[in-house]
Amino acid sequence: PSRLVCDVFCNAISADDRIAMTEIDTLRRSGVRIAVSDFSAGIAGLAMNRVHPIDRVRLDTDHIKAIAGEARFVQMLSLFLQLASTVDIPVTLTGVDSRKDLECAISAGAVEVEGCFAGPALSATEVRELTSVGAAASGDGRMQLAS
């Protein structure tokens, strides 16, 4: 269970949804980690952590670009990452689909990214082969950017 991350959309549950909260609590007690996606709401999404205990957020670069535009993308992303760090919530930046996206993510301080630029989805065997040739992997088996 500790290798499983259950991805929940932030608008999928509400504070008074006891059934959903019971299920999420059951999953967390068994070791499953909870991530929240569709985090374009920013501060409102981070506030969800006070009602629903979460282990990480997944932030889509396209949502930030839609709000900030290309010119202010890195600045807004950096601010969001700082805000998440302030409340001790790790962030996975999704939609990193080009070299420019990756450069922007690094500039903003992202430490975990997902997207087409990193390559196609891999099988467990392919991941083991990749990590055995020196790629940096975190303790939970996820690939991360080297700092």
Tab-separated table of C-alpha atoms in Angstrom:
chain	number	residue	atom	x	y	z
A	1	PRO	CA	0.000	0.000	0.000
A	2	SER	CA	2.832	2.483	0.669
A	3	ARG	CA	3.719	2.412	-3.036
A	4	LEU	CA	0.196	3.409	-4.076
A	5	VAL	CA	-0.882	7.023	-4.479
A	6	CYS	CA	-4.622	7.549	-4.830
A	7	ASP	CA	-5.306	10.602	-6.974
A	8	VAL	CA	-8.456	12.530	-5.960
A	9	PHE	CA	-9.818	15.582	-7.778
A	10	CYS	CA	-10.257	18.443	-5.322
A	11	ASN	CA	-13.867	19.002	-6.402
A	12	ALA	CA	-14.772	15.312	-5.978
A	13	ILE	CA	-15.403	15.509	-2.234
A	14	SER	CA	-16.742	18.097	0.136
A	15	ALA	CA	-16.068	18.708	3.819
A	16	ASP	CA	-19.384	17.126	4.823
A	17	ASP	CA	-19.023	14.005	2.639
A	18	ARG	CA	-18.636	11.434	5.413
A	19	ILE	CA	-18.623	8.417	3.096
A	20	ALA	CA	-15.765	9.768	0.989
A	21	MET	CA	-13.824	10.875	4.079
A	22	THR	CA	-14.279	7.461	5.716
A	23	GLU	CA	-12.924	5.749	2.604
A	24	ILE	CA	-9.987	8.161	2.351
A	25	ASP	CA	-9.175	7.669	6.038
A	26	THR	CA	-9.314	3.877	5.584
A	27	LEU	CA	-6.921	4.092	2.640
A	28	ARG	CA	-4.499	6.357	4.531
A	29	ARG	CA	-4.496	4.071	7.592
A	30	SER	CA	-3.539	1.152	5.332
A	31	GLY	CA	-0.535	3.135	4.032
A	32	VAL	CA	-1.941	4.459	0.754
A	33	ARG	CA	-0.945	8.065	0.091
A	34	ILE	CA	-3.522	10.598	-1.091
A	35	ALA	CA	-2.745	13.159	-3.799
A	36	VAL	CA	-5.104	15.907	-4.895
A	37	SER	CA	-5.307	16.849	-8.580
A	38	ASP	CA	-6.864	19.729	-10.454
A	39	PHE	CA	-5.210	22.171	-8.141
A	40	SER	CA	-5.707	25.261	-10.273
A	41	ALA	CA	-7.556	26.871	-7.390
A	42	GLY	CA	-4.248	27.417	-5.576
A	43	ILE	CA	-4.857	28.688	-2.064
A	44	ALA	CA	-8.332	27.179	-1.915
A	45	GLY	CA	-6.862	23.832	-2.858
A	46	LEU	CA	-4.135	24.037	-0.224
A	47	ALA	CA	-6.766	24.936	2.346
A	48	MET	CA	-8.377	21.581	1.549
A	49	ASN	CA	-5.516	19.967	3.500
A	50	ARG	CA	-7.002	21.340	6.709
A	51	VAL	CA	-10.292	19.502	6.067
A	52	HIS	CA	-9.003	16.468	4.144
A	53	PRO	CA	-5.554	15.178	5.123
A	54	ILE	CA	-3.550	14.825	1.902
A	55	ASP	CA	-0.003	13.718	1.207
A	56	ARG	CA	0.709	15.743	-1.912
A	57	VAL	CA	-0.837	17.899	-4.597
A	58	ARG	CA	-0.605	17.512	-8.349
A	59	LEU	CA	-0.431	20.833	-10.141
A	60	ASP	CA	-1.007	21.055	-13.900
A	61	THR	CA	1.257	23.483	-15.761
A	62	ASP	CA	-1.517	24.215	-18.275
A	63	HIS	CA	-3.784	25.530	-15.510
A	64	ILE	CA	-1.085	27.881	-14.247
A	65	LYS	CA	-0.276	29.075	-17.779
A	66	ALA	CA	-3.983	29.766	-18.368
A	67	ILE	CA	-4.082	31.972	-15.285
A	68	ALA	CA	-0.654	33.644	-15.453
A	69	GLY	CA	0.173	33.532	-19.159
A	70	GLU	CA	3.561	32.505	-20.515
A	71	ALA	CA	5.284	35.702	-19.360
A	72	ARG	CA	4.454	35.195	-15.662
A	73	PHE	CA	4.260	31.396	-15.598
A	74	VAL	CA	7.537	30.815	-13.729
A	75	GLN	CA	6.758	33.555	-11.212
A	76	MET	CA	3.302	32.181	-10.403
A	77	LEU	CA	4.541	28.595	-10.274
A	78	SER	CA	7.329	29.620	-7.923
A	79	LEU	CA	4.863	31.372	-5.630
A	80	PHE	CA	2.573	28.356	-5.547
A	81	LEU	CA	5.495	26.021	-4.774
A	82	GLN	CA	6.581	28.335	-1.943
A	83	LEU	CA	3.054	28.408	-0.567
A	84	ALA	CA	2.794	24.604	-0.663
A	85	SER	CA	6.190	24.333	1.041
A	86	THR	CA	4.993	26.675	3.780
A	87	VAL	CA	2.233	24.230	4.714
A	88	ASP	CA	4.504	21.186	4.174
A	89	ILE	CA	2.686	19.748	1.162
A	90	PRO	CA	4.886	18.308	-1.591
A	91	VAL	CA	3.911	19.123	-5.181
A	92	THR	CA	4.079	17.035	-8.342
A	93	LEU	CA	4.087	19.331	-11.352
A	94	THR	CA	2.212	17.670	-14.229
A	95	GLY	CA	2.075	18.519	-17.910
A	96	VAL	CA	5.823	18.963	-18.323
A	97	ASP	CA	5.739	18.162	-22.019
A	98	SER	CA	8.685	20.081	-23.476
A	99	ARG	CA	12.244	21.148	-22.695
A	100	LYS	CA	10.920	24.672	-22.053
A	101	ASP	CA	8.373	23.299	-19.541
A	102	LEU	CA	11.162	21.431	-17.754
A	103	GLU	CA	13.418	24.497	-17.685
A	104	CYS	CA	10.555	26.586	-16.264
A	105	ALA	CA	9.811	23.905	-13.634
A	106	ILE	CA	13.456	23.851	-12.551
A	107	SER	CA	13.610	27.671	-12.472
A	108	ALA	CA	10.519	27.783	-10.271
A	109	GLY	CA	11.923	25.205	-7.845
A	110	ALA	CA	9.895	22.102	-8.739
A	111	VAL	CA	11.472	18.862	-7.522
A	112	GLU	CA	8.998	16.354	-8.966
A	113	VAL	CA	7.580	16.507	-12.478
A	114	GLU	CA	5.484	14.354	-14.777
A	115	GLY	CA	4.801	14.679	-18.465
A	116	CYS	CA	5.551	13.572	-21.986
A	117	PHE	CA	8.975	15.242	-22.034
A	118	ALA	CA	10.262	12.720	-19.504
A	119	GLY	CA	9.357	9.910	-21.896
A	120	PRO	CA	6.625	7.356	-22.316
A	121	ALA	CA	5.087	5.427	-19.458
A	122	LEU	CA	7.353	2.546	-18.416
A	123	SER	CA	6.709	-0.923	-17.077
A	124	ALA	CA	8.058	-1.864	-13.643
A	125	THR	CA	10.841	-3.861	-15.329
A	126	GLU	CA	11.839	-0.880	-17.473
A	127	VAL	CA	11.918	1.370	-14.404
A	128	ARG	CA	14.143	-1.102	-12.534
A	129	GLU	CA	16.506	-1.218	-15.526
A	130	LEU	CA	16.556	2.565	-15.761
A	131	THR	CA	17.242	3.099	-12.069
A	132	SER	CA	19.954	0.431	-12.035
A	133	VAL	CA	22.047	2.467	-14.493
A	134	GLY	CA	22.339	5.447	-12.160
A	135	ALA	CA	19.148	7.470	-12.509
A	136	ALA	CA	18.203	9.222	-9.278
A	137	ALA	CA	15.131	7.781	-7.615
A	138	SER	CA	13.576	8.912	-4.361
A	139	GLY	CA	12.901	6.598	-1.431
A	140	ASP	CA	9.350	5.993	-2.662
A	141	GLY	CA	10.561	4.850	-6.095
A	142	ARG	CA	9.480	7.969	-7.998
A	143	MET	CA	11.909	9.649	-10.364
A	144	GLN	CA	12.858	13.164	-9.296
A	145	LEU	CA	14.896	16.073	-10.597
A	146	ALA	CA	18.415	16.210	-9.242
A	147	SER	CA	19.072	19.431	-7.354
